[in-house]
Amino acid sequence: MRYYIIAGERSGDLHGGNLVKAIRQRDPQATFKGFGGEYMRQAGVELTVHYDAMAFMGFTQVLMNLNSISKFIKQCTADILDFKPDVVILIDYGGFNRQIASFGKKRGIRIFYYIPPKVWAWGQYRARGLKATVDRMFVILPFEKDFFKKFDWDVDYVGNPVLDAVKAHRQSDGFLSKWSLREDQPIIALLPGSRKQELQRLVPVMAKVARKFPEYTFAVAAVSNLDKALYAPFSDLPNVKYVEEQTYDLLSHARAAIVTSGTATLETALFRVPQIVVYKLSGLNYRVVKWLIKIPFISLVNLIAGKEVVKEMIQGDANVDNLAGELKQLLIDSPRRNEVLKGYDEIIRILDTGSASENAANLMIGYLQSRSKD
């Protein structure tokens, strides 16, 4: 069969690549095309557009790039019509993919959504729009199935692909020496994100925290294709090192971490690294988000647990004193550190339902084969 897959960010690309591999095991003659990144390319997807070209973050950035986004949508829809897929598989990237779903519905193209937009967080009314345009939904968070039931929609919970990726990870030989890290010095992982706007707001405060802990090595999970000037606040700190494209290896060696809100918070938890979650937006973006979002937490860790497991420091709360105070407790064998680790164990128990990629692939192919027999 022919599959058109769309992922607009790195995490979606990773999960898309694993999904493609799982589909190919069931459908060896499968042909893949779409929007994505290197993980999908390596899995055998012919890329029309790399997601790097579409990395627009925040309300103001989207407004500034509406023309570019419109061009990508037109390019994508034309490519789908030309490719004539048996199914279009959407992965996260809600603003873009919801429009593709609407297009597909009007054209009679089968639409599957793997890792849907977080409509449970804000704009819950959008669930009805998704139901009207998506043929099958495959969710990766346990509470999402119950959420969509409120809209009389039976969706498939397939497990969590982040847990799959962490389980599959094997430490790279020579990792520490490659990045000038020492075995005898504890490592604090800094994960400031992969978007320019995130780094501009979070790197300066992370650098100030690193100054307060000279006896520790701070290892920055750096993104190789970003402007190195974004990491400039770290430049004069002898206890700061950089690790590029090996975040899982870094987490497997870290004693604690400071992490930008997003998928990385869950990855850090699954590696059982005590963390502080931080996030900063522009004033306008923050006011918009605060007005729209109606959930008690911003991190997946706390949302899955249904309670505060890790501290979340947002906007002005993400300051040096707050971060340093919590970090001190996470670095030693304290009751606070043990409390976080206990919370992580509960999250792992909740999520461990088998391979999400394989579960999703089996269901998708089953639905497609069932339709072909009708």
mmCIF file of C-alpha atoms in Angstrom:
data_model
loop_
_atom_site.group_PDB
_atom_site.id
_atom_site.type_symbol
_atom_site.label_atom_id
_atom_site.label_comp_id
_atom_site.label_asym_id
_atom_site.label_seq_id
_atom_site.Cartn_x
_atom_site.Cartn_y
_atom_site.Cartn_z
ATOM 1 C CA MET A 1 0.000 0.000 0.000
ATOM 2 C CA ARG A 2 0.939 3.656 -0.366
ATOM 3 C CA TYR A 3 1.363 5.795 2.744
ATOM 4 C CA TYR A 4 1.734 9.575 2.922
ATOM 5 C CA ILE A 5 3.104 10.640 6.325
ATOM 6 C CA ILE A 6 3.375 14.163 7.742
ATOM 7 C CA ALA A 7 5.496 15.119 10.764
ATOM 8 C CA GLY A 8 6.438 18.746 11.374
ATOM 9 C CA GLU A 9 8.869 18.464 14.287
ATOM 10 C CA ARG A 10 11.788 16.344 15.484
ATOM 11 C CA SER A 11 9.789 14.212 17.916
ATOM 12 C CA GLY A 12 7.156 13.489 15.271
ATOM 13 C CA ASP A 13 9.916 12.576 12.837
ATOM 14 C CA LEU A 14 11.367 10.103 15.362
ATOM 15 C CA HIS A 15 8.010 8.440 15.994
ATOM 16 C CA GLY A 16 7.199 8.539 12.292
ATOM 17 C CA GLY A 17 10.420 6.703 11.502
ATOM 18 C CA ASN A 18 9.616 3.969 14.015
ATOM 19 C CA LEU A 19 6.050 3.694 12.717
ATOM 20 C CA VAL A 20 7.298 3.307 9.141
ATOM 21 C CA LYS A 21 9.614 0.481 10.222
ATOM 22 C CA ALA A 22 6.729 -1.256 11.996
ATOM 23 C CA ILE A 23 4.404 -0.854 8.996
ATOM 24 C CA ARG A 24 7.049 -2.237 6.648
ATOM 25 C CA GLN A 25 7.287 -5.403 8.771
ATOM 26 C CA ARG A 26 3.591 -6.028 8.080
ATOM 27 C CA ASP A 27 3.564 -4.570 4.555
ATOM 28 C CA PRO A 28 6.968 -5.232 2.900
ATOM 29 C CA GLN A 29 5.852 -3.706 -0.417
ATOM 30 C CA ALA A 30 4.786 -0.429 1.205
ATOM 31 C CA THR A 31 5.717 2.884 -0.424
ATOM 32 C CA PHE A 32 6.155 5.998 1.717
ATOM 33 C CA LYS A 33 6.278 9.707 0.953
ATOM 34 C CA GLY A 34 5.727 12.832 3.028
ATOM 35 C CA PHE A 35 6.952 15.719 5.172
ATOM 36 C CA GLY A 36 9.418 14.825 7.932
ATOM 37 C CA GLY A 37 13.083 14.561 8.843
ATOM 38 C CA GLU A 38 16.105 12.285 8.955
ATOM 39 C CA TYR A 39 14.493 9.496 11.007
ATOM 40 C CA MET A 40 11.732 9.128 8.445
ATOM 41 C CA ARG A 41 14.176 9.429 5.551
ATOM 42 C CA GLN A 42 16.366 6.688 7.014
ATOM 43 C CA ALA A 43 13.284 4.484 7.455
ATOM 44 C CA GLY A 44 12.560 4.789 3.740
ATOM 45 C CA VAL A 45 10.268 7.800 3.374
ATOM 46 C CA GLU A 46 10.771 9.960 0.286
ATOM 47 C CA LEU A 47 10.756 13.458 1.780
ATOM 48 C CA THR A 48 9.046 16.301 -0.041
ATOM 49 C CA VAL A 49 9.873 18.865 2.672
ATOM 50 C CA HIS A 50 12.158 18.638 5.723
ATOM 51 C CA TYR A 51 10.508 19.839 8.928
ATOM 52 C CA ASP A 52 13.375 22.300 9.538
ATOM 53 C CA ALA A 53 11.744 24.586 6.992
ATOM 54 C CA MET A 54 8.505 24.671 9.005
ATOM 55 C CA ALA A 55 9.771 25.293 12.556
ATOM 56 C CA PHE A 56 7.482 28.156 13.550
ATOM 57 C CA MET A 57 6.867 28.483 17.287
ATOM 58 C CA GLY A 58 4.396 30.585 19.205
ATOM 59 C CA PHE A 59 1.504 32.838 18.309
ATOM 60 C CA THR A 60 3.599 35.716 16.970
ATOM 61 C CA GLN A 61 5.927 33.485 14.934
ATOM 62 C CA VAL A 62 2.953 31.818 13.264
ATOM 63 C CA LEU A 63 1.418 35.199 12.417
ATOM 64 C CA MET A 64 4.706 36.371 10.905
ATOM 65 C CA ASN A 65 4.947 33.274 8.701
ATOM 66 C CA LEU A 66 1.364 32.783 7.516
ATOM 67 C CA ASN A 67 2.363 33.089 3.855
ATOM 68 C CA SER A 68 5.042 30.419 4.224
ATOM 69 C CA ILE A 69 2.671 28.096 6.066
ATOM 70 C CA SER A 70 0.034 28.564 3.352
ATOM 71 C CA LYS A 71 2.597 27.679 0.670
ATOM 72 C CA PHE A 72 3.581 24.492 2.516
ATOM 73 C CA ILE A 73 -0.072 23.453 2.820
ATOM 74 C CA LYS A 74 -0.619 23.969 -0.919
ATOM 75 C CA GLN A 75 2.567 22.045 -1.694
ATOM 76 C CA CYS A 76 1.503 19.207 0.603
ATOM 77 C CA THR A 77 -2.031 18.874 -0.777
ATOM 78 C CA ALA A 78 -0.755 18.900 -4.360
ATOM 79 C CA ASP A 79 1.814 16.236 -3.473
ATOM 80 C CA ILE A 80 -0.856 14.045 -1.865
ATOM 81 C CA LEU A 81 -3.035 14.219 -4.972
ATOM 82 C CA ASP A 82 -0.059 13.342 -7.146
ATOM 83 C CA PHE A 83 1.052 10.441 -4.907
ATOM 84 C CA LYS A 84 -2.467 8.933 -4.588
ATOM 85 C CA PRO A 85 -1.943 7.267 -1.187
ATOM 86 C CA ASP A 86 -4.125 4.588 0.359
ATOM 87 C CA VAL A 87 -3.950 6.604 3.569
ATOM 88 C CA VAL A 88 -2.514 9.852 4.894
ATOM 89 C CA ILE A 89 -0.986 9.450 8.359
ATOM 90 C CA LEU A 90 -0.734 12.661 10.374
ATOM 91 C CA ILE A 91 1.679 12.898 13.312
ATOM 92 C CA ASP A 92 1.138 15.689 15.858
ATOM 93 C CA TYR A 93 1.775 19.188 14.334
ATOM 94 C CA GLY A 94 -1.853 20.151 14.842
ATOM 95 C CA GLY A 95 -2.151 23.551 13.170
ATOM 96 C CA PHE A 96 -0.861 22.192 9.872
ATOM 97 C CA ASN A 97 -2.231 18.670 10.009
ATOM 98 C CA ARG A 98 -5.793 19.660 10.881
ATOM 99 C CA GLN A 99 -5.949 21.496 7.567
ATOM 100 C CA ILE A 100 -4.601 18.454 5.752
ATOM 101 C CA ALA A 101 -7.237 16.294 7.471
ATOM 102 C CA SER A 102 -9.984 18.645 6.296
ATOM 103 C CA PHE A 103 -8.585 18.556 2.764
ATOM 104 C CA GLY A 104 -8.426 14.755 2.797
ATOM 105 C CA LYS A 105 -11.981 14.398 4.047
ATOM 106 C CA LYS A 106 -13.314 16.561 1.208
ATOM 107 C CA ARG A 107 -11.356 14.506 -1.333
ATOM 108 C CA GLY A 108 -12.378 11.135 0.069
ATOM 109 C CA ILE A 109 -8.828 10.298 1.171
ATOM 110 C CA ARG A 110 -8.520 8.067 4.235
ATOM 111 C CA ILE A 111 -6.980 9.950 7.186
ATOM 112 C CA PHE A 112 -5.298 8.378 10.228
ATOM 113 C CA TYR A 113 -3.996 10.580 13.051
ATOM 114 C CA TYR A 114 -1.147 9.172 15.151
ATOM 115 C CA ILE A 115 -0.338 11.363 18.181
ATOM 116 C CA PRO A 116 -3.122 13.929 17.759
ATOM 117 C CA PRO A 117 -3.019 17.599 18.795
ATOM 118 C CA LYS A 118 -3.369 18.229 22.515
ATOM 119 C CA VAL A 119 -6.945 19.441 22.258
ATOM 120 C CA TRP A 120 -7.505 18.323 25.854
ATOM 121 C CA ALA A 121 -5.170 21.145 26.896
ATOM 122 C CA TRP A 122 -6.823 24.011 25.054
ATOM 123 C CA GLY A 123 -9.548 24.506 22.484
ATOM 124 C CA GLN A 124 -11.408 21.337 23.451
ATOM 125 C CA TYR A 125 -14.097 22.209 20.914
ATOM 126 C CA ARG A 126 -11.558 21.225 18.231
ATOM 127 C CA ALA A 127 -12.123 17.574 19.132
ATOM 128 C CA ARG A 128 -15.376 17.744 17.169
ATOM 129 C CA GLY A 129 -13.537 19.055 14.124
ATOM 130 C CA LEU A 130 -11.041 16.221 14.349
ATOM 131 C CA LYS A 131 -13.817 13.659 14.663
ATOM 132 C CA ALA A 132 -15.441 15.056 11.517
ATOM 133 C CA THR A 133 -12.265 14.835 9.407
ATOM 134 C CA VAL A 134 -10.227 11.909 10.793
ATOM 135 C CA ASP A 135 -11.120 8.276 10.087
ATOM 136 C CA ARG A 136 -9.120 6.704 12.928
ATOM 137 C CA MET A 137 -7.293 8.281 15.852
ATOM 138 C CA PHE A 138 -4.333 6.632 17.604
ATOM 139 C CA VAL A 139 -3.480 8.234 20.954
ATOM 140 C CA ILE A 140 -0.384 7.797 23.128
ATOM 141 C CA LEU A 141 -1.495 9.135 26.511
ATOM 142 C CA PRO A 142 -3.830 7.017 28.664
ATOM 143 C CA PHE A 143 -6.134 9.878 29.640
ATOM 144 C CA GLU A 144 -6.734 10.845 25.991
ATOM 145 C CA LYS A 145 -8.993 7.848 25.380
ATOM 146 C CA ASP A 146 -11.352 8.961 28.144
ATOM 147 C CA PHE A 147 -11.182 12.561 26.927
ATOM 148 C CA PHE A 148 -12.385 11.672 23.424
ATOM 149 C CA LYS A 149 -15.150 9.475 24.842
ATOM 150 C CA LYS A 150 -16.783 12.723 25.976
ATOM 151 C CA PHE A 151 -17.261 13.457 22.278
ATOM 152 C CA ASP A 152 -18.685 9.984 21.577
ATOM 153 C CA TRP A 153 -15.487 9.004 19.786
ATOM 154 C CA ASP A 154 -13.836 5.636 20.339
ATOM 155 C CA VAL A 155 -10.134 6.172 19.677
ATOM 156 C CA ASP A 156 -7.293 3.655 19.929
ATOM 157 C CA TYR A 157 -4.754 3.918 22.764
ATOM 158 C CA VAL A 158 -1.578 2.278 21.454
ATOM 159 C CA GLY A 159 0.926 2.922 24.236
ATOM 160 C CA ASN A 160 3.639 5.555 24.268
ATOM 161 C CA PRO A 161 6.383 5.648 21.598
ATOM 162 C CA VAL A 162 8.708 7.617 23.865
ATOM 163 C CA LEU A 163 8.895 4.623 26.196
ATOM 164 C CA ASP A 164 9.638 2.430 23.165
ATOM 165 C CA ALA A 165 12.520 4.692 22.157
ATOM 166 C CA VAL A 166 13.984 4.777 25.657
ATOM 167 C CA LYS A 167 13.739 0.997 26.018
ATOM 168 C CA ALA A 168 15.455 0.501 22.662
ATOM 169 C CA HIS A 169 18.323 2.861 23.465
ATOM 170 C CA ARG A 170 21.787 1.395 23.908
ATOM 171 C CA GLN A 171 24.584 3.550 25.275
ATOM 172 C CA SER A 172 27.171 4.593 22.725
ATOM 173 C CA ASP A 173 30.752 3.492 23.309
ATOM 174 C CA GLY A 174 33.090 6.329 24.160
ATOM 175 C CA PHE A 175 30.293 8.827 24.796
ATOM 176 C CA LEU A 176 31.940 10.522 27.781
ATOM 177 C CA SER A 177 35.352 10.945 26.183
ATOM 178 C CA LYS A 178 33.832 12.156 22.900
ATOM 179 C CA TRP A 179 32.273 15.162 24.656
ATOM 180 C CA SER A 180 35.057 15.715 27.224
ATOM 181 C CA LEU A 181 32.934 14.487 30.129
ATOM 182 C CA ARG A 182 34.460 12.815 33.191
ATOM 183 C CA GLU A 183 33.214 9.698 34.926
ATOM 184 C CA ASP A 184 34.254 11.027 38.339
ATOM 185 C CA GLN A 185 32.288 14.289 38.074
ATOM 186 C CA PRO A 186 28.468 14.271 38.335
ATOM 187 C CA ILE A 187 26.647 15.556 35.265
ATOM 188 C CA ILE A 188 23.653 17.878 35.203
ATOM 189 C CA ALA A 189 21.860 17.743 31.851
ATOM 190 C CA LEU A 190 20.540 20.988 30.388
ATOM 191 C CA LEU A 191 17.826 20.547 27.752
ATOM 192 C CA PRO A 192 16.919 24.071 26.575
ATOM 193 C CA GLY A 193 14.890 22.879 23.593
ATOM 194 C CA SER A 194 15.371 22.901 19.851
ATOM 195 C CA ARG A 195 13.745 26.165 18.823
ATOM 196 C CA LYS A 196 15.465 29.516 18.576
ATOM 197 C CA GLN A 197 12.878 31.290 20.711
ATOM 198 C CA GLU A 198 13.213 28.736 23.511
ATOM 199 C CA LEU A 199 16.975 29.046 23.657
ATOM 200 C CA GLN A 200 16.940 32.834 23.628
ATOM 201 C CA ARG A 201 14.839 32.890 26.803
ATOM 202 C CA LEU A 202 16.174 29.869 28.690
ATOM 203 C CA VAL A 203 19.909 29.637 27.992
ATOM 204 C CA PRO A 204 20.764 32.825 29.963
ATOM 205 C CA VAL A 205 19.095 31.592 33.164
ATOM 206 C CA MET A 206 20.567 28.098 32.747
ATOM 207 C CA ALA A 207 24.031 29.659 32.443
ATOM 208 C CA LYS A 208 23.502 31.580 35.690
ATOM 209 C CA VAL A 209 22.542 28.353 37.457
ATOM 210 C CA ALA A 210 25.685 26.634 36.149
ATOM 211 C CA ARG A 211 27.808 29.375 37.738
ATOM 212 C CA LYS A 212 26.392 28.437 41.141
ATOM 213 C CA PHE A 213 27.502 24.797 40.880
ATOM 214 C CA PRO A 214 31.182 24.873 39.792
ATOM 215 C CA GLU A 215 31.790 21.392 41.238
ATOM 216 C CA TYR A 216 29.361 19.848 38.731
ATOM 217 C CA THR A 217 29.618 19.436 34.980
ATOM 218 C CA PHE A 218 26.675 20.882 33.071
ATOM 219 C CA ALA A 219 26.147 19.179 29.716
ATOM 220 C CA VAL A 220 23.989 21.050 27.213
ATOM 221 C CA ALA A 221 21.906 18.976 24.791
ATOM 222 C CA ALA A 222 22.763 21.158 21.802
ATOM 223 C CA VAL A 223 21.153 21.065 18.378
ATOM 224 C CA SER A 224 23.815 20.901 15.675
ATOM 225 C CA ASN A 225 21.961 22.884 13.014
ATOM 226 C CA LEU A 226 21.158 25.865 15.248
ATOM 227 C CA ASP A 227 23.234 29.043 15.345
ATOM 228 C CA LYS A 228 25.993 28.546 17.943
ATOM 229 C CA ALA A 229 25.465 32.149 19.062
ATOM 230 C CA LEU A 230 22.293 30.965 20.801
ATOM 231 C CA TYR A 231 24.519 29.150 23.311
ATOM 232 C CA ALA A 232 26.820 32.152 23.873
ATOM 233 C CA PRO A 233 25.879 32.690 27.572
ATOM 234 C CA PHE A 234 27.663 29.396 28.331
ATOM 235 C CA SER A 235 30.856 30.361 26.507
ATOM 236 C CA ASP A 236 32.942 31.520 29.490
ATOM 237 C CA LEU A 237 31.908 28.714 31.845
ATOM 238 C CA PRO A 238 34.587 26.001 32.252
ATOM 239 C CA ASN A 239 32.095 23.542 33.773
ATOM 240 C CA VAL A 240 29.774 23.575 30.741
ATOM 241 C CA LYS A 241 30.164 21.054 27.908
ATOM 242 C CA TYR A 242 28.100 20.427 24.782
ATOM 243 C CA VAL A 243 26.537 17.209 23.545
ATOM 244 C CA GLU A 244 25.070 17.194 20.041
ATOM 245 C CA GLU A 245 22.370 14.768 18.859
ATOM 246 C CA GLN A 246 23.006 12.306 21.719
ATOM 247 C CA THR A 247 20.436 13.389 24.288
ATOM 248 C CA TYR A 248 19.566 9.835 25.324
ATOM 249 C CA ASP A 249 23.219 9.038 26.027
ATOM 250 C CA LEU A 250 23.429 12.236 28.037
ATOM 251 C CA LEU A 251 20.351 11.392 30.096
ATOM 252 C CA SER A 252 21.657 7.896 30.786
ATOM 253 C CA HIS A 253 24.673 9.502 32.530
ATOM 254 C CA ALA A 254 22.975 12.483 34.213
ATOM 255 C CA ARG A 255 22.429 12.939 37.938
ATOM 256 C CA ALA A 256 19.752 15.614 37.444
ATOM 257 C CA ALA A 257 18.372 17.821 34.672
ATOM 258 C CA ILE A 258 16.774 21.154 33.851
ATOM 259 C CA VAL A 259 14.381 20.622 30.965
ATOM 260 C CA THR A 260 12.241 22.763 28.702
ATOM 261 C CA SER A 261 8.607 21.692 28.760
ATOM 262 C CA GLY A 262 7.717 19.212 26.027
ATOM 263 C CA THR A 263 8.426 15.608 25.107
ATOM 264 C CA ALA A 264 11.875 15.930 26.700
ATOM 265 C CA THR A 265 10.273 16.030 30.152
ATOM 266 C CA LEU A 266 8.834 12.553 29.619
ATOM 267 C CA GLU A 267 12.085 11.255 28.119
ATOM 268 C CA THR A 268 13.979 12.524 31.156
ATOM 269 C CA ALA A 269 11.517 10.823 33.494
ATOM 270 C CA LEU A 270 11.768 7.512 31.636
ATOM 271 C CA PHE A 271 15.553 7.620 32.103
ATOM 272 C CA ARG A 272 14.792 8.210 35.810
ATOM 273 C CA VAL A 273 16.681 11.505 35.969
ATOM 274 C CA PRO A 274 15.215 13.919 38.563
ATOM 275 C CA GLN A 275 14.373 17.155 36.773
ATOM 276 C CA ILE A 276 13.060 20.691 36.947
ATOM 277 C CA VAL A 277 10.738 21.739 34.131
ATOM 278 C CA VAL A 278 11.159 25.308 32.899
ATOM 279 C CA TYR A 279 9.382 27.386 30.300
ATOM 280 C CA LYS A 280 9.393 31.002 29.179
ATOM 281 C CA LEU A 281 7.400 32.700 26.440
ATOM 282 C CA SER A 282 7.173 36.263 25.233
ATOM 283 C CA GLY A 283 4.703 38.371 27.188
ATOM 284 C CA LEU A 284 2.117 38.235 24.394
ATOM 285 C CA ASN A 285 2.450 34.502 23.824
ATOM 286 C CA TYR A 286 2.199 33.809 27.548
ATOM 287 C CA ARG A 287 -0.987 35.840 27.924
ATOM 288 C CA VAL A 288 -2.538 34.036 24.948
ATOM 289 C CA VAL A 289 -1.510 30.603 26.254
ATOM 290 C CA LYS A 290 -2.659 31.327 29.810
ATOM 291 C CA TRP A 291 -6.057 32.362 28.476
ATOM 292 C CA LEU A 292 -6.411 29.300 26.239
ATOM 293 C CA ILE A 293 -4.918 26.442 28.241
ATOM 294 C CA LYS A 294 -7.121 24.884 30.899
ATOM 295 C CA ILE A 295 -4.941 22.162 32.414
ATOM 296 C CA PRO A 296 -3.251 21.990 35.832
ATOM 297 C CA PHE A 297 0.279 21.195 34.569
ATOM 298 C CA ILE A 298 2.464 21.867 31.537
ATOM 299 C CA SER A 299 4.721 18.804 31.732
ATOM 300 C CA LEU A 300 3.713 15.386 30.455
ATOM 301 C CA VAL A 301 5.249 13.891 33.585
ATOM 302 C CA ASN A 302 2.759 15.570 35.890
ATOM 303 C CA LEU A 303 -0.168 15.208 33.492
ATOM 304 C CA ILE A 304 0.286 11.440 33.200
ATOM 305 C CA ALA A 305 0.748 11.059 36.956
ATOM 306 C CA GLY A 306 -2.254 13.283 37.640
ATOM 307 C CA LYS A 307 -0.272 15.125 40.315
ATOM 308 C CA GLU A 308 2.915 17.128 40.776
ATOM 309 C CA VAL A 309 5.898 14.811 40.495
ATOM 310 C CA VAL A 310 8.395 17.388 39.199
ATOM 311 C CA LYS A 311 8.552 21.121 39.846
ATOM 312 C CA GLU A 312 7.364 23.354 36.998
ATOM 313 C CA MET A 313 8.882 26.830 36.874
ATOM 314 C CA ILE A 314 7.200 29.102 34.346
ATOM 315 C CA GLN A 315 7.946 32.675 33.278
ATOM 316 C CA GLY A 316 9.212 34.679 36.279
ATOM 317 C CA ASP A 317 9.318 31.589 38.501
ATOM 318 C CA ALA A 318 12.076 30.211 36.263
ATOM 319 C CA ASN A 319 14.732 32.263 38.033
ATOM 320 C CA VAL A 320 18.174 31.415 39.360
ATOM 321 C CA ASP A 321 17.241 31.219 43.044
ATOM 322 C CA ASN A 322 14.268 28.899 42.489
ATOM 323 C CA LEU A 323 16.181 26.636 40.126
ATOM 324 C CA ALA A 324 19.270 26.427 42.333
ATOM 325 C CA GLY A 325 17.224 25.650 45.442
ATOM 326 C CA GLU A 326 15.360 22.751 43.844
ATOM 327 C CA LEU A 327 18.451 21.470 42.034
ATOM 328 C CA LYS A 328 20.363 21.144 45.322
ATOM 329 C CA GLN A 329 17.680 18.775 46.614
ATOM 330 C CA LEU A 330 17.670 16.678 43.456
ATOM 331 C CA LEU A 331 21.437 16.201 43.406
ATOM 332 C CA ILE A 332 21.719 14.595 46.835
ATOM 333 C CA ASP A 333 20.042 11.473 48.228
ATOM 334 C CA SER A 334 17.253 13.542 49.731
ATOM 335 C CA PRO A 335 13.572 12.762 50.412
ATOM 336 C CA ARG A 336 12.755 15.114 47.527
ATOM 337 C CA ARG A 337 14.890 13.138 45.066
ATOM 338 C CA ASN A 338 13.373 9.844 46.225
ATOM 339 C CA GLU A 339 9.870 11.290 45.886
ATOM 340 C CA VAL A 340 10.537 12.209 42.252
ATOM 341 C CA LEU A 341 11.968 8.773 41.447
ATOM 342 C CA LYS A 342 8.963 7.065 43.042
ATOM 343 C CA GLY A 343 6.683 9.174 40.848
ATOM 344 C CA TYR A 344 8.668 8.141 37.772
ATOM 345 C CA ASP A 345 8.184 4.460 38.584
ATOM 346 C CA GLU A 346 4.411 4.967 38.668
ATOM 347 C CA ILE A 347 4.477 6.724 35.277
ATOM 348 C CA ILE A 348 6.467 3.882 33.729
ATOM 349 C CA ARG A 349 3.942 1.375 35.093
ATOM 350 C CA ILE A 350 1.067 3.357 33.549
ATOM 351 C CA LEU A 351 2.683 3.642 30.113
ATOM 352 C CA ASP A 352 4.180 0.175 29.711
ATOM 353 C CA THR A 353 1.635 -1.495 27.393
ATOM 354 C CA GLY A 354 3.908 -2.850 24.647
ATOM 355 C CA SER A 355 5.361 -1.199 21.547
ATOM 356 C CA ALA A 356 3.291 1.813 20.489
ATOM 357 C CA SER A 357 4.704 1.746 16.963
ATOM 358 C CA GLU A 358 3.893 -1.932 16.484
ATOM 359 C CA ASN A 359 0.462 -1.584 18.081
ATOM 360 C CA ALA A 360 -0.357 1.391 15.844
ATOM 361 C CA ALA A 361 0.987 -0.314 12.710
ATOM 362 C CA ASN A 362 -1.035 -3.473 13.366
ATOM 363 C CA LEU A 363 -4.235 -1.498 13.888
ATOM 364 C CA MET A 364 -3.663 0.741 10.863
ATOM 365 C CA ILE A 365 -3.038 -2.122 8.477
ATOM 366 C CA GLY A 366 -5.984 -4.023 9.933
ATOM 367 C CA TYR A 367 -8.299 -1.067 9.304
ATOM 368 C CA LEU A 368 -6.965 -0.612 5.760
ATOM 369 C CA GLN A 369 -7.307 -4.298 4.904
ATOM 370 C CA SER A 370 -10.808 -4.389 6.365
ATOM 371 C CA ARG A 371 -11.829 -1.448 4.212
ATOM 372 C CA SER A 372 -10.354 -3.028 1.071
ATOM 373 C CA LYS A 373 -12.561 -6.097 1.641
ATOM 374 C CA ASP A 374 -15.731 -3.995 1.941
#
